[in-house]
Amino acid sequence: MSDDAKHRLELWAEEMHQGHLGLRYKVRRTLYSEESAFQQIDIVETEGFGRMLFNDGIAMVSERDECVYHEMIAHVPMFVHPGVRRALVIGGGDGGTVRELLRHPSIESVRLVEIDPLVIEACREHLPVTSEALNDERVTVTVADGVEFVAGTDERYDLVIVDSTDPIGPATPLFGPEFYADVKRVLEPGGLVVSQAESPFYEAGRQRSMLEILSAAFGRTAIYNYTNLTYPGGLWSFTLAANGDLCPIGDFDAGRFDAANLECRYYNKAIHRGAFILPEFQRANLDGLLSPFKVEP
Ligand code: SAM
């Protein structure tokens, strides 16, 4: 080893979670670091996880495992609804959710409503793996608060995806009842809403309150899990609610999945069904708030 290498400074990005857990990533170099009107935004090139986007020091996207989150947030509702034509994505300025939606031939338009223009700008420059989808002609990017957007829009959607940060700052109302009343208003009859629903281990109270809000407003409610590398604890969830009676298991179109030949890296038919089978502690926490499936998973 040269003297140079021996003394080279090691840089690490550390995400602190709830004050008692730290996740550390070895950083090769910083590609982007700016404070926007809403948050601190950093994109770094890491050892082992590829490029990573951090908002306020919290990992949003890593090239290594972004497929898990984006495939699960998009394909689960897309193979339950019989034909999503218009979709709305709230948050998600990295573009990964939009990318997965666009893989479905039924999609005619996707509107992305991201509050922070710098997230879009930073990802367009340094995270092409997700952000390139934003250049597709079916996509309209709107820089606005998603809460205000759904309260004011006359548009109607078959699918709304809430691809938000944790419930801090401007994302807090995205977890509240007024927002979901507006989401219901902008959903077509039979439409679906899927939301980033945090961790069953760390955010049991939040999951319960989300399901309480959804089950009061929507015909059907469910929660499903996925496992990734970069969110604290690894096991995280999405909620799914139907403005009607679509069942995430009974109405899952396995034949359409086979025909689509998507070649996903995480999502498949068994994962679709298995994701809705919850560990006992999570099931007990959400007791009484989940709709029965039309058929067993
Ligand atoms: N996969 C992610 C995660 O949970 O780590 C979410 C990624 S995406 C980058 C989340 C985005 O939601 C952020 O860029 C943030 O600016 C945006 N956001 C937060 N509150 C919002 C609001 N009220 N309206 C629209 N976008 C919002």
Tab-separated table of C-alpha atoms and ligand atoms in Angstrom:
chain	number	residue	atom	x	y	z
A	1	MET	CA	0.000	0.000	0.000
A	2	SER	CA	1.345	3.421	-0.910
A	3	ASP	CA	1.683	6.024	1.794
A	4	ASP	CA	-1.031	7.976	-0.034
A	5	ALA	CA	-3.600	5.162	0.114
A	6	LYS	CA	-2.762	4.443	3.753
A	7	HIS	CA	-3.664	7.972	4.783
A	8	ARG	CA	-6.603	8.604	2.457
A	9	LEU	CA	-9.543	10.038	4.404
A	10	GLU	CA	-12.575	7.748	4.536
A	11	LEU	CA	-15.908	9.513	4.076
A	12	TRP	CA	-19.105	7.927	5.407
A	13	ALA	CA	-22.720	9.055	5.115
A	14	GLU	CA	-24.630	8.140	8.250
A	15	GLU	CA	-28.406	8.073	8.482
A	16	MET	CA	-29.558	8.337	12.082
A	17	HIS	CA	-32.911	6.707	12.793
A	18	GLN	CA	-34.988	7.600	15.844
A	19	GLY	CA	-31.837	8.561	17.696
A	20	HIS	CA	-30.691	5.009	18.381
A	21	LEU	CA	-29.866	3.400	15.039
A	22	GLY	CA	-27.258	4.471	12.514
A	23	LEU	CA	-26.879	3.188	8.941
A	24	ARG	CA	-23.519	4.058	7.406
A	25	TYR	CA	-22.560	4.089	3.743
A	26	LYS	CA	-19.013	4.509	2.525
A	27	VAL	CA	-18.904	7.502	0.192
A	28	ARG	CA	-16.589	7.643	-2.814
A	29	ARG	CA	-17.550	11.166	-3.803
A	30	THR	CA	-20.278	13.747	-3.418
A	31	LEU	CA	-22.109	14.536	-6.647
A	32	TYR	CA	-24.674	17.056	-5.395
A	33	SER	CA	-25.245	18.863	-2.126
A	34	GLU	CA	-27.719	21.742	-1.848
A	35	GLU	CA	-30.178	23.080	0.653
A	36	SER	CA	-33.535	23.784	-1.016
A	37	ALA	CA	-36.463	25.721	0.414
A	38	PHE	CA	-37.746	22.385	1.768
A	39	GLN	CA	-34.802	20.168	2.649
A	40	GLN	CA	-31.131	19.315	2.375
A	41	ILE	CA	-30.544	17.248	-0.783
A	42	ASP	CA	-27.442	15.106	-1.267
A	43	ILE	CA	-26.534	12.661	-4.000
A	44	VAL	CA	-23.401	10.648	-3.306
A	45	GLU	CA	-21.604	7.824	-5.039
A	46	THR	CA	-21.160	5.036	-2.510
A	47	GLU	CA	-19.146	1.861	-2.186
A	48	GLY	CA	-21.521	-1.051	-2.771
A	49	PHE	CA	-24.846	0.782	-3.193
A	50	GLY	CA	-24.159	2.871	-6.281
A	51	ARG	CA	-25.470	6.405	-6.314
A	52	MET	CA	-27.734	7.356	-3.417
A	53	LEU	CA	-30.170	10.222	-2.879
A	54	PHE	CA	-30.569	11.526	0.678
A	55	ASN	CA	-33.218	14.079	1.672
A	56	ASP	CA	-32.431	15.655	5.039
A	57	GLY	CA	-29.927	12.860	5.680
A	58	ILE	CA	-32.515	10.093	5.084
A	59	ALA	CA	-31.862	7.591	2.301
A	60	MET	CA	-34.505	7.907	-0.426
A	61	VAL	CA	-33.061	5.949	-3.323
A	62	SER	CA	-30.025	3.757	-3.914
A	63	GLU	CA	-29.147	2.337	-7.315
A	64	ARG	CA	-28.555	-1.029	-5.628
A	65	ASP	CA	-32.095	-1.604	-4.332
A	66	GLU	CA	-34.400	1.065	-5.798
A	67	CYS	CA	-36.002	-1.644	-7.939
A	68	VAL	CA	-37.663	-3.131	-4.856
A	69	TYR	CA	-39.502	0.015	-3.786
A	70	HIS	CA	-40.408	1.169	-7.279
A	71	GLU	CA	-41.588	-2.201	-8.587
A	72	MET	CA	-43.701	-2.832	-5.487
A	73	ILE	CA	-45.302	0.620	-5.328
A	74	ALA	CA	-46.265	0.502	-9.035
A	75	HIS	CA	-46.866	-3.071	-10.231
A	76	VAL	CA	-49.007	-4.261	-7.309
A	77	PRO	CA	-51.850	-1.785	-8.032
A	78	MET	CA	-51.271	-1.939	-11.818
A	79	PHE	CA	-51.985	-5.694	-11.900
A	80	VAL	CA	-55.040	-5.339	-9.622
A	81	HIS	CA	-56.803	-2.508	-11.469
A	82	PRO	CA	-58.104	-3.798	-14.832
A	83	GLY	CA	-56.658	-0.939	-16.897
A	84	VAL	CA	-55.069	2.176	-15.412
A	85	ARG	CA	-55.014	4.902	-18.040
A	86	ARG	CA	-54.345	8.030	-15.962
A	87	ALA	CA	-52.084	7.988	-12.896
A	88	LEU	CA	-51.054	10.650	-10.393
A	89	VAL	CA	-47.816	10.378	-8.417
A	90	ILE	CA	-47.400	12.671	-5.406
A	91	GLY	CA	-43.732	13.154	-4.410
A	92	GLY	CA	-41.425	10.738	-6.184
A	93	GLY	CA	-39.289	13.435	-7.834
A	94	ASP	CA	-36.528	10.893	-8.510
A	95	GLY	CA	-38.761	9.392	-11.254
A	96	GLY	CA	-38.480	5.702	-10.278
A	97	THR	CA	-42.201	5.169	-9.669
A	98	VAL	CA	-43.068	6.889	-12.945
A	99	ARG	CA	-40.563	4.640	-14.741
A	100	GLU	CA	-42.318	1.477	-13.538
A	101	LEU	CA	-45.817	2.822	-14.344
A	102	LEU	CA	-44.737	3.588	-17.914
A	103	ARG	CA	-43.902	-0.087	-18.499
A	104	HIS	CA	-47.661	-0.788	-18.649
A	105	PRO	CA	-49.209	-0.339	-22.109
A	106	SER	CA	-52.551	0.826	-20.642
A	107	ILE	CA	-50.950	4.008	-19.250
A	108	GLU	CA	-51.871	7.090	-21.282
A	109	SER	CA	-50.691	9.789	-18.879
A	110	VAL	CA	-48.829	10.189	-15.619
A	111	ARG	CA	-48.774	13.433	-13.667
A	112	LEU	CA	-45.936	13.752	-11.150
A	113	VAL	CA	-46.490	16.374	-8.448
A	114	GLU	CA	-43.251	17.001	-6.545
A	115	ILE	CA	-42.964	19.899	-4.122
A	116	ASP	CA	-39.225	20.417	-4.489
A	117	PRO	CA	-37.828	21.421	-7.904
A	118	LEU	CA	-34.281	20.809	-6.694
A	119	VAL	CA	-35.003	17.100	-6.108
A	120	ILE	CA	-36.070	16.810	-9.750
A	121	GLU	CA	-33.101	18.849	-10.954
A	122	ALA	CA	-30.572	16.889	-8.873
A	123	CYS	CA	-31.978	13.524	-9.985
A	124	ARG	CA	-32.154	14.573	-13.636
A	125	GLU	CA	-28.462	15.374	-13.437
A	126	HIS	CA	-27.134	12.555	-11.254
A	127	LEU	CA	-29.710	9.708	-11.103
A	128	PRO	CA	-30.616	8.969	-14.739
A	129	VAL	CA	-31.544	5.386	-13.857
A	130	THR	CA	-34.766	6.701	-12.322
A	131	SER	CA	-35.134	10.238	-13.697
A	132	GLU	CA	-34.928	9.437	-17.416
A	133	ALA	CA	-38.559	8.315	-17.244
A	134	LEU	CA	-39.564	11.932	-16.621
A	135	ASN	CA	-38.693	12.722	-20.257
A	136	ASP	CA	-41.370	10.367	-21.589
A	137	GLU	CA	-44.062	12.194	-23.545
A	138	ARG	CA	-46.824	10.624	-21.425
A	139	VAL	CA	-45.427	12.358	-18.310
A	140	THR	CA	-46.274	15.834	-17.007
A	141	VAL	CA	-44.098	17.124	-14.197
A	142	THR	CA	-45.782	19.645	-11.902
A	143	VAL	CA	-43.845	21.417	-9.170
A	144	ALA	CA	-46.428	21.910	-6.411
A	145	ASP	CA	-47.491	20.780	-2.980
A	146	GLY	CA	-49.360	17.510	-3.503
A	147	VAL	CA	-51.835	18.404	-0.772
A	148	GLU	CA	-52.803	21.646	-2.498
A	149	PHE	CA	-52.782	19.977	-5.909
A	150	VAL	CA	-55.328	17.267	-5.037
A	151	ALA	CA	-57.463	19.828	-3.188
A	152	GLY	CA	-57.680	22.007	-6.314
A	153	THR	CA	-57.533	19.778	-9.381
A	154	ASP	CA	-60.462	18.890	-11.643
A	155	GLU	CA	-58.544	15.947	-13.116
A	156	ARG	CA	-59.552	12.360	-12.331
A	157	TYR	CA	-57.257	9.355	-12.054
A	158	ASP	CA	-57.496	5.570	-12.037
A	159	LEU	CA	-54.509	5.345	-9.708
A	160	VAL	CA	-52.952	7.738	-7.175
A	161	ILE	CA	-49.539	6.859	-5.740
A	162	VAL	CA	-48.246	8.735	-2.714
A	163	ASP	CA	-44.471	8.329	-3.045
A	164	SER	CA	-43.566	10.566	-0.153
A	165	THR	CA	-40.829	11.127	2.346
A	166	ASP	CA	-41.432	10.300	6.012
A	167	PRO	CA	-44.148	12.381	7.748
A	168	ILE	CA	-41.889	15.343	8.470
A	169	GLY	CA	-42.318	18.947	7.239
A	170	PRO	CA	-44.355	19.282	4.010
A	171	ALA	CA	-44.944	15.521	3.848
A	172	THR	CA	-46.850	15.491	7.187
A	173	PRO	CA	-50.306	16.335	5.715
A	174	LEU	CA	-49.831	13.552	3.148
A	175	PHE	CA	-50.526	11.179	6.053
A	176	GLY	CA	-53.714	12.977	7.200
A	177	PRO	CA	-57.506	12.547	6.710
A	178	GLU	CA	-58.139	15.785	4.760
A	179	PHE	CA	-55.620	14.733	2.122
A	180	TYR	CA	-57.243	11.327	1.690
A	181	ALA	CA	-60.707	12.899	1.392
A	182	ASP	CA	-59.326	14.848	-1.569
A	183	VAL	CA	-57.600	11.766	-3.000
A	184	LYS	CA	-60.938	9.976	-2.927
A	185	ARG	CA	-62.524	12.897	-4.783
A	186	VAL	CA	-59.932	12.745	-7.603
A	187	LEU	CA	-60.159	8.945	-7.991
A	188	GLU	CA	-62.390	7.462	-10.652
A	189	PRO	CA	-64.944	4.940	-9.386
A	190	GLY	CA	-62.967	1.716	-8.974
A	191	GLY	CA	-59.696	3.647	-8.633
A	192	LEU	CA	-56.855	2.717	-6.305
A	193	VAL	CA	-54.534	4.652	-4.002
A	194	VAL	CA	-51.184	3.273	-2.846
A	195	SER	CA	-49.077	5.072	-0.247
A	196	GLN	CA	-45.616	4.782	1.256
A	197	ALA	CA	-46.494	3.438	4.721
A	198	GLU	CA	-43.266	3.368	6.713
A	199	SER	CA	-41.932	0.483	8.816
A	200	PRO	CA	-44.076	-2.030	10.734
A	201	PHE	CA	-41.318	-2.310	13.368
A	202	TYR	CA	-40.571	1.373	13.882
A	203	GLU	CA	-43.874	3.030	12.949
A	204	ALA	CA	-46.651	0.763	14.217
A	205	GLY	CA	-48.671	3.766	15.441
A	206	ARG	CA	-48.330	5.522	12.091
A	207	GLN	CA	-49.436	2.386	10.218
A	208	ARG	CA	-52.485	2.100	12.462
A	209	SER	CA	-53.428	5.747	11.980
A	210	MET	CA	-53.027	5.457	8.180
A	211	LEU	CA	-55.283	2.401	8.100
A	212	GLU	CA	-57.827	4.140	10.347
A	213	ILE	CA	-57.986	7.066	7.929
A	214	LEU	CA	-58.172	4.846	4.849
A	215	SER	CA	-60.716	2.383	6.228
A	216	ALA	CA	-63.032	5.272	7.185
A	217	ALA	CA	-62.873	6.695	3.653
A	218	PHE	CA	-62.485	3.770	1.229
A	219	GLY	CA	-64.371	0.586	0.332
A	220	ARG	CA	-61.363	-1.683	0.756
A	221	THR	CA	-58.089	-1.349	2.619
A	222	ALA	CA	-54.964	-3.473	2.706
A	223	ILE	CA	-51.306	-3.195	3.611
A	224	TYR	CA	-48.447	-5.044	1.980
A	225	ASN	CA	-44.771	-5.443	2.762
A	226	TYR	CA	-41.474	-5.453	0.939
A	227	THR	CA	-37.917	-6.012	2.047
A	228	ASN	CA	-35.054	-3.781	1.029
A	229	LEU	CA	-31.518	-2.945	1.972
A	230	THR	CA	-31.455	0.736	2.720
A	231	TYR	CA	-34.509	1.581	4.838
A	232	PRO	CA	-34.034	1.046	8.587
A	233	GLY	CA	-35.023	-2.458	9.647
A	234	GLY	CA	-35.376	-3.682	6.049
A	235	LEU	CA	-39.094	-4.551	6.283
A	236	TRP	CA	-41.334	-1.712	5.047
A	237	SER	CA	-44.910	-1.329	3.851
A	238	PHE	CA	-47.337	0.253	1.424
A	239	THR	CA	-51.053	0.773	2.027
A	240	LEU	CA	-53.523	0.055	-0.763
A	241	ALA	CA	-57.108	1.345	-0.725
A	242	ALA	CA	-59.848	0.970	-3.306
A	243	ASN	CA	-62.514	3.469	-4.241
A	244	GLY	CA	-64.791	0.495	-4.822
A	245	ASP	CA	-64.427	-3.218	-4.305
A	246	LEU	CA	-61.225	-4.226	-6.137
A	247	CYS	CA	-59.405	-6.813	-4.028
A	248	PRO	CA	-55.585	-6.911	-4.183
A	249	ILE	CA	-55.642	-10.715	-4.144
A	250	GLY	CA	-58.984	-11.710	-5.716
A	251	ASP	CA	-58.640	-9.203	-8.578
A	252	PHE	CA	-54.906	-9.703	-9.169
A	253	ASP	CA	-54.508	-10.467	-12.892
A	254	ALA	CA	-51.810	-13.139	-12.903
A	255	GLY	CA	-52.426	-13.866	-16.594
A	256	ARG	CA	-51.749	-10.253	-17.515
A	257	PHE	CA	-48.561	-10.378	-15.442
A	258	ASP	CA	-47.381	-13.457	-17.406
A	259	ALA	CA	-48.226	-11.827	-20.734
A	260	ALA	CA	-46.468	-8.578	-19.808
A	261	ASN	CA	-43.100	-10.336	-19.436
A	262	LEU	CA	-41.741	-7.411	-17.429
A	263	GLU	CA	-38.555	-9.087	-16.194
A	264	CYS	CA	-38.663	-7.418	-12.809
A	265	ARG	CA	-35.826	-7.818	-10.346
A	266	TYR	CA	-38.046	-8.179	-7.236
A	267	TYR	CA	-41.764	-8.356	-8.068
A	268	ASN	CA	-43.373	-11.596	-9.255
A	269	LYS	CA	-46.702	-13.402	-8.851
A	270	ALA	CA	-45.826	-15.158	-5.595
A	271	ILE	CA	-44.399	-11.941	-4.133
A	272	HIS	CA	-47.612	-10.115	-5.076
A	273	ARG	CA	-49.684	-12.563	-3.034
A	274	GLY	CA	-47.133	-13.113	-0.273
A	275	ALA	CA	-46.638	-9.396	0.324
A	276	PHE	CA	-50.157	-9.224	1.785
A	277	ILE	CA	-49.454	-11.977	4.342
A	278	LEU	CA	-48.464	-10.056	7.451
A	279	PRO	CA	-46.359	-11.022	10.436
A	280	GLU	CA	-48.413	-11.581	13.600
A	281	PHE	CA	-47.283	-8.396	15.382
A	282	GLN	CA	-48.284	-6.247	12.398
A	283	ARG	CA	-51.597	-8.061	11.907
A	284	ALA	CA	-52.429	-7.590	15.604
A	285	ASN	CA	-51.561	-3.880	15.393
A	286	LEU	CA	-53.928	-3.413	12.441
A	287	ASP	CA	-56.692	-5.631	13.809
A	288	GLY	CA	-60.124	-4.598	12.522
A	289	LEU	CA	-58.752	-2.166	9.928
A	290	LEU	CA	-57.979	-4.511	7.015
A	291	SER	CA	-60.635	-5.742	4.583
A	292	PRO	CA	-60.990	-9.513	4.149
A	293	PHE	CA	-59.702	-10.745	0.778
A	294	LYS	CA	-62.179	-12.210	-1.745
A	295	VAL	CA	-59.935	-15.298	-1.957
A	296	GLU	CA	-57.045	-16.467	0.220
A	297	PRO	CA	-53.601	-15.151	-0.822
B	1	SAM	N1	-38.668	6.338	-1.889
B	1	SAM	C1	-38.728	7.401	-1.025
B	1	SAM	C2	-38.603	7.146	0.436
B	1	SAM	O1	-39.571	6.876	1.130
B	1	SAM	O2	-37.479	7.226	0.897
B	1	SAM	C3	-39.515	8.543	-1.420
B	1	SAM	C4	-38.744	9.234	-2.475
B	1	SAM	S1	-39.277	10.705	-3.138
B	1	SAM	C5	-37.721	11.441	-3.403
B	1	SAM	C6	-40.120	11.621	-1.897
B	1	SAM	C7	-40.399	13.048	-2.340
B	1	SAM	O3	-41.604	13.526	-1.744
B	1	SAM	C8	-39.331	14.061	-1.947
B	1	SAM	O4	-38.575	14.429	-3.061
B	1	SAM	C9	-40.113	15.242	-1.362
B	1	SAM	O5	-39.652	16.497	-1.807
B	1	SAM	C10	-41.520	14.940	-1.833
B	1	SAM	N2	-42.579	15.557	-1.021
B	1	SAM	C11	-42.627	15.706	0.327
B	1	SAM	N3	-43.748	16.336	0.687
B	1	SAM	C12	-44.437	16.600	-0.463
B	1	SAM	C13	-45.675	17.252	-0.742
B	1	SAM	N4	-46.445	17.761	0.231
B	1	SAM	N5	-46.064	17.348	-2.043
B	1	SAM	C14	-45.304	16.825	-3.046
B	1	SAM	N6	-44.121	16.224	-2.830
B	1	SAM	C15	-43.694	16.098	-1.555
